[in-house]
Tab-separated table of N, CA and C in Angstrom:
chain	number	residue	atom	x	y	z
A	1	MET	N	56.192	197.627	32.713
A	1	MET	CA	56.709	197.197	34.359
A	1	MET	C	58.367	196.699	34.234
A	2	GLN	N	59.155	197.044	35.144
A	2	GLN	CA	60.503	196.724	35.340
A	2	GLN	C	60.691	195.994	36.304
A	3	ASP	N	61.827	194.982	35.590
A	3	ASP	CA	61.772	193.414	36.232
A	3	ASP	C	62.567	194.163	37.949
A	4	GLN	N	61.979	194.002	38.659
A	4	GLN	CA	63.160	194.659	40.072
A	4	GLN	C	63.225	193.062	40.793
A	5	SER	N	64.213	192.005	40.194
A	5	SER	CA	64.354	191.052	40.686
A	5	SER	C	65.436	191.477	41.887
A	6	ALA	N	65.777	190.701	42.832
A	6	ALA	CA	66.532	190.977	44.113
A	6	ALA	C	68.321	190.569	43.774
A	7	SER	N	68.676	191.435	43.317
A	7	SER	CA	70.086	190.721	42.989
A	7	SER	C	70.846	190.367	44.730
A	8	PRO	N	71.606	189.186	45.032
A	8	PRO	CA	71.867	189.125	46.028
A	8	PRO	C	72.890	190.289	46.997
A	9	VAL	N	72.557	190.301	47.764
A	9	VAL	CA	74.205	191.360	48.951
A	9	VAL	C	74.853	190.375	48.859
A	10	PRO	N	76.028	191.334	48.869
A	10	PRO	CA	77.205	190.358	49.579
A	10	PRO	C	77.573	190.655	51.130
A	11	ALA	N	77.826	190.104	52.049
A	11	ALA	CA	78.016	189.788	53.281
A	11	ALA	C	79.016	190.633	53.355
A	12	PRO	N	78.635	191.358	54.039
A	12	PRO	CA	79.877	192.098	54.802
A	12	PRO	C	81.306	191.284	55.304
A	13	ALA	N	82.234	192.324	55.132
A	13	ALA	CA	83.414	191.619	55.538
A	13	ALA	C	83.904	191.697	56.543
A	14	PRO	N	84.057	190.070	57.266
A	14	PRO	CA	84.582	190.234	59.206
A	14	PRO	C	85.249	190.888	59.327
A	15	ALA	N	85.130	191.721	60.353
A	15	ALA	CA	86.074	192.393	61.153
A	15	ALA	C	87.052	191.502	61.456
A	16	PRO	N	88.414	192.608	61.496
A	16	PRO	CA	89.945	192.039	61.556
A	16	PRO	C	90.515	191.501	62.880
A	17	VAL	N	90.778	190.961	63.335
A	17	VAL	CA	91.030	189.962	64.553
A	17	VAL	C	92.606	190.513	64.851
A	18	ALA	N	92.486	190.474	66.100
A	18	ALA	CA	93.742	191.279	66.412
A	18	ALA	C	94.761	190.496	66.251
A	19	THR	N	96.064	190.974	65.852
A	19	THR	CA	97.101	189.608	65.561
A	19	THR	C	97.608	188.970	67.110
A	20	TRP	N	97.825	189.583	68.020
A	20	TRP	CA	98.041	189.107	69.184
A	20	TRP	C	96.952	188.063	69.399
A	21	ARG	N	95.957	188.137	69.365
A	21	ARG	CA	94.999	186.671	69.765
A	21	ARG	C	94.963	185.499	68.380
A	22	ILE	N	95.227	185.532	67.310
A	22	ILE	CA	96.366	184.673	66.138
A	22	ILE	C	97.560	183.872	67.011
A	23	VAL	N	98.256	184.824	67.202
A	23	VAL	CA	99.578	184.630	67.506
A	23	VAL	C	99.484	183.604	69.110
A	24	THR	N	98.820	184.171	70.146
A	24	THR	CA	98.496	183.506	71.002
A	24	THR	C	97.984	181.900	70.889
A	25	ALA	N	97.005	182.520	70.484
A	25	ALA	CA	96.119	181.037	69.878
A	25	ALA	C	97.028	179.770	69.139
A	26	ALA	N	97.771	180.321	68.444
A	26	ALA	CA	98.419	179.405	67.764
A	26	ALA	C	99.821	178.637	68.877
A	27	ILE	N	99.965	179.665	69.593
A	27	ILE	CA	101.253	179.154	70.227
A	27	ILE	C	100.579	177.858	71.271
A	28	LEU	N	99.725	178.425	72.192
A	28	LEU	CA	98.698	177.819	73.166
A	28	LEU	C	98.180	176.315	72.454
A	29	ASP	N	97.828	176.198	71.308
A	29	ASP	CA	97.311	175.645	70.131
A	29	ASP	C	98.649	174.038	70.354
A	30	PHE	N	99.451	174.559	70.248
A	30	PHE	CA	100.493	173.771	69.497
A	30	PHE	C	101.188	173.451	71.139
A	31	THR	N	101.374	174.387	72.049
A	31	THR	CA	101.871	173.538	73.206
A	31	THR	C	100.853	173.071	74.305
A	32	THR	N	99.448	172.724	74.499
A	32	THR	CA	99.041	172.006	74.515
A	32	THR	C	98.545	170.862	73.376
A	33	ALA	N	98.336	170.810	72.601
A	33	ALA	CA	98.623	169.150	71.758
A	33	ALA	C	99.763	168.615	71.939
A	34	PHE	N	100.592	169.141	72.009
A	34	PHE	CA	102.732	168.747	72.335
A	34	PHE	C	102.385	167.798	73.358
A	35	PHE	N	101.897	168.765	74.706
A	35	PHE	CA	101.877	168.126	76.149
A	35	PHE	C	101.152	167.162	76.389
A	36	VAL	N	99.308	167.737	75.330
A	36	VAL	CA	98.635	166.874	76.370
A	36	VAL	C	99.022	165.151	75.198
A	37	LEU	N	99.178	165.547	74.213
A	37	LEU	CA	98.738	164.093	73.127
A	37	LEU	C	100.247	163.527	73.792
A	38	GLY	N	101.777	164.375	73.682
A	38	GLY	CA	102.955	163.823	73.752
A	38	GLY	C	102.397	162.541	75.611
A	39	HIS	N	101.683	163.129	76.022
A	39	HIS	CA	101.630	162.697	77.272
A	39	HIS	C	100.915	160.975	77.202
A	40	ALA	N	99.697	160.868	76.348
A	40	ALA	CA	99.069	160.103	76.059
A	40	ALA	C	99.663	158.865	75.136
A	41	VAL	N	100.285	159.341	74.269
A	41	VAL	CA	101.444	158.610	73.125
A	41	VAL	C	101.971	158.273	74.287
A	42	ALA	N	102.770	159.119	75.265
A	42	ALA	CA	104.237	158.040	75.921
A	42	ALA	C	103.129	157.360	77.218
A	43	LEU	N	101.657	157.141	77.877
A	43	LEU	CA	101.668	156.567	78.733
A	43	LEU	C	101.506	154.913	77.696
A	44	VAL	N	100.789	155.505	77.210
A	44	VAL	CA	100.613	153.728	75.630
A	44	VAL	C	102.212	153.396	75.156
A	45	SER	N	102.804	154.100	75.142
A	45	SER	CA	104.096	153.440	74.653
A	45	SER	C	105.181	153.190	75.628
A	46	GLY	N	105.026	153.212	76.964
A	46	GLY	CA	105.823	153.322	78.091
A	46	GLY	C	106.981	154.115	78.209
A	47	GLY	N	107.204	155.369	77.462
A	47	GLY	CA	107.624	156.799	77.461
A	47	GLY	C	108.077	158.051	78.633
A	48	THR	N	107.026	157.494	79.755
A	48	THR	CA	106.990	158.966	80.494
A	48	THR	C	107.749	158.628	81.506
A	49	THR	N	108.381	159.639	82.051
A	49	THR	CA	109.478	159.747	83.068
A	49	THR	C	109.180	160.469	84.536
A	50	ALA	N	110.202	160.210	84.985
A	50	ALA	CA	110.024	160.908	86.393
A	50	ALA	C	109.467	162.590	85.921
A	51	THR	N	110.173	162.891	85.300
A	51	THR	CA	109.788	164.470	85.050
A	51	THR	C	108.783	164.537	83.763
A	52	GLY	N	108.387	163.705	83.076
A	52	GLY	CA	107.090	164.233	81.834
A	52	GLY	C	107.724	162.895	80.906
A	53	PHE	N	107.670	163.343	79.343
A	53	PHE	CA	108.079	162.293	78.763
A	53	PHE	C	108.833	162.237	77.787
A	54	GLN	N	109.460	161.067	77.669
A	54	GLN	CA	110.713	161.419	76.374
A	54	GLN	C	110.062	160.088	75.253
A	55	LEU	N	109.944	160.707	73.883
A	55	LEU	CA	109.823	159.839	72.942
A	55	LEU	C	110.925	159.375	72.198
A	56	ASN	N	110.777	158.745	71.224
A	56	ASN	CA	111.869	158.505	70.581
A	56	ASN	C	111.708	157.405	69.422
A	57	GLY	N	111.608	157.463	68.025
A	57	GLY	CA	111.682	156.863	66.896
A	57	GLY	C	110.035	156.545	66.911
A	58	LEU	N	109.339	155.486	66.936
A	58	LEU	CA	107.909	155.391	66.435
A	58	LEU	C	106.835	156.366	67.338
A	59	PRO	N	107.606	156.303	68.245
A	59	PRO	CA	106.271	156.935	69.565
A	59	PRO	C	106.434	158.454	68.870
A	60	ALA	N	107.585	159.363	68.534
A	60	ALA	CA	107.686	160.371	68.223
A	60	ALA	C	107.133	160.593	66.862
A	61	THR	N	107.585	159.872	66.319
A	61	THR	CA	106.927	159.815	64.529
A	61	THR	C	104.926	160.116	65.105
A	62	VAL	N	104.111	159.036	65.370
A	62	VAL	CA	102.912	159.029	65.956
A	62	VAL	C	102.494	160.763	66.558
A	63	LEU	N	103.022	160.782	67.387
A	63	LEU	CA	102.964	162.447	68.198
A	63	LEU	C	102.506	163.327	67.066
A	64	PHE	N	104.194	163.631	66.378
A	64	PHE	CA	103.995	164.280	65.258
A	64	PHE	C	102.928	164.333	64.283
A	65	VAL	N	102.352	163.301	63.937
A	65	VAL	CA	101.241	163.171	63.265
A	65	VAL	C	100.074	163.443	63.927
A	66	LEU	N	99.880	163.123	65.414
A	66	LEU	CA	98.760	163.598	65.795
A	66	LEU	C	98.797	164.733	66.131
A	67	ILE	N	99.912	165.663	66.091
A	67	ILE	CA	99.713	166.888	66.442
A	67	ILE	C	99.000	167.698	65.233
A	68	ILE	N	99.808	166.988	63.773
A	68	ILE	CA	99.105	167.851	62.704
A	68	ILE	C	97.745	167.715	62.012
A	69	ALA	N	97.327	166.132	62.373
A	69	ALA	CA	95.911	165.841	62.754
A	69	ALA	C	95.214	166.887	63.403
A	70	TYR	N	95.600	167.083	64.893
A	70	TYR	CA	95.201	168.162	65.296
A	70	TYR	C	94.687	169.350	64.924
A	71	PHE	N	95.720	169.848	64.407
A	71	PHE	CA	95.355	171.069	63.761
A	71	PHE	C	94.539	171.192	62.466
A	72	VAL	N	94.457	169.855	61.312
A	72	VAL	CA	93.717	169.950	60.745
A	72	VAL	C	92.610	169.466	60.526
A	73	ILE	N	92.207	168.896	61.787
A	73	ILE	CA	90.536	168.691	61.788
A	73	ILE	C	90.250	169.734	62.414
A	74	GLY	N	90.941	170.237	63.374
A	74	GLY	CA	90.665	171.554	64.600
A	74	GLY	C	90.279	172.487	63.357
A	75	ASN	N	91.202	172.828	62.497
A	75	ASN	CA	90.595	174.006	61.810
A	75	ASN	C	88.823	173.867	60.551
A	76	ARG	N	89.183	172.474	59.897
A	76	ARG	CA	87.816	172.185	59.683
A	76	ARG	C	86.534	171.780	60.012
A	77	THR	N	86.735	171.957	61.915
A	77	THR	CA	85.639	171.778	62.169
A	77	THR	C	85.302	172.964	62.983
A	78	GLY	N	85.777	174.324	62.257
A	78	GLY	CA	85.499	175.605	62.771
A	78	GLY	C	86.200	176.406	64.106
A	79	GLY	N	87.600	175.176	64.233
A	79	GLY	CA	88.401	175.952	65.006
A	79	GLY	C	89.056	175.124	65.839
A	80	THR	N	90.579	175.245	66.129
A	80	THR	CA	91.303	174.760	67.277
A	80	THR	C	90.510	175.467	68.961
A	81	LEU	N	91.039	174.368	69.719
A	81	LEU	CA	90.507	174.811	70.851
A	81	LEU	C	90.923	175.877	71.254
A	82	TRP	N	92.199	176.317	71.050
A	82	TRP	CA	92.210	178.235	71.742
A	82	TRP	C	91.543	179.014	70.673
A	83	LYS	N	91.649	178.560	69.517
A	83	LYS	CA	90.899	179.550	68.650
A	83	LYS	C	89.241	179.869	68.852
A	84	ARG	N	88.716	179.027	69.596
A	84	ARG	CA	87.277	179.145	69.903
A	84	ARG	C	87.757	179.996	71.064
A	85	LEU	N	88.452	179.550	71.854
A	85	LEU	CA	88.266	180.294	73.297
A	85	LEU	C	88.920	181.758	73.403
A	86	LEU	N	89.494	181.878	72.251
A	86	LEU	CA	90.206	183.255	71.730
A	86	LEU	C	89.150	184.033	70.920
A	87	GLY	N	88.282	183.443	70.096
A	87	GLY	CA	87.351	184.404	69.147
A	87	GLY	C	88.264	184.518	67.782
A	88	VAL	N	89.176	183.674	67.468
A	88	VAL	CA	89.506	183.701	66.320
A	88	VAL	C	89.045	182.926	64.977
A	89	PRO	N	88.716	183.505	64.294
A	89	PRO	CA	87.916	182.683	63.115
A	89	PRO	C	88.744	182.046	62.087
A	90	VAL	N	87.896	180.680	61.903
A	90	VAL	CA	88.550	179.989	60.620
A	90	VAL	C	88.425	180.329	59.541
A	91	ARG	N	90.114	180.920	58.803
A	91	ARG	CA	89.875	181.457	57.027
A	91	ARG	C	89.421	180.235	56.315
A	92	ARG	N	88.007	180.168	55.190
A	92	ARG	CA	87.528	179.304	54.673
A	92	ARG	C	88.417	179.567	53.214
A	93	SER	N	88.974	178.871	52.239
A	93	SER	CA	89.081	179.486	51.394
A	93	SER	C	88.663	178.802	49.756
A	94	ALA	N	88.132	180.404	49.229
A	94	ALA	CA	87.391	180.099	48.042
A	94	ALA	C	87.372	179.149	47.117
C-alpha cells in the first residue's frame, strides 16, 4: 500500500490591492493622526490657539512619537483606522 499522507496545500496568494487604496489610506491615516493626536497634545500642554494648535519643543516631540506609535501599533494589530476602512491588508514579513 502507498503512503498517502496529506501534504499541506499552500494558501492561495491574496488578491492585489489597488494602489489608490494604499496611498489614500496612508494620507488619511497621517492626516487623522496628526490632527487628532496634535489637538490632544495641545490640550494637555496648553498649545491650543484660536485657529487650532501650535506645538514647539517637547510637545512637538511627544506628537512625533505618538504618530510613530500609532502606525507601529496599528500595523501590528491588524491595520490602522483607514487601512481597515479601505480594506488594505497588513503585510506580515515571513
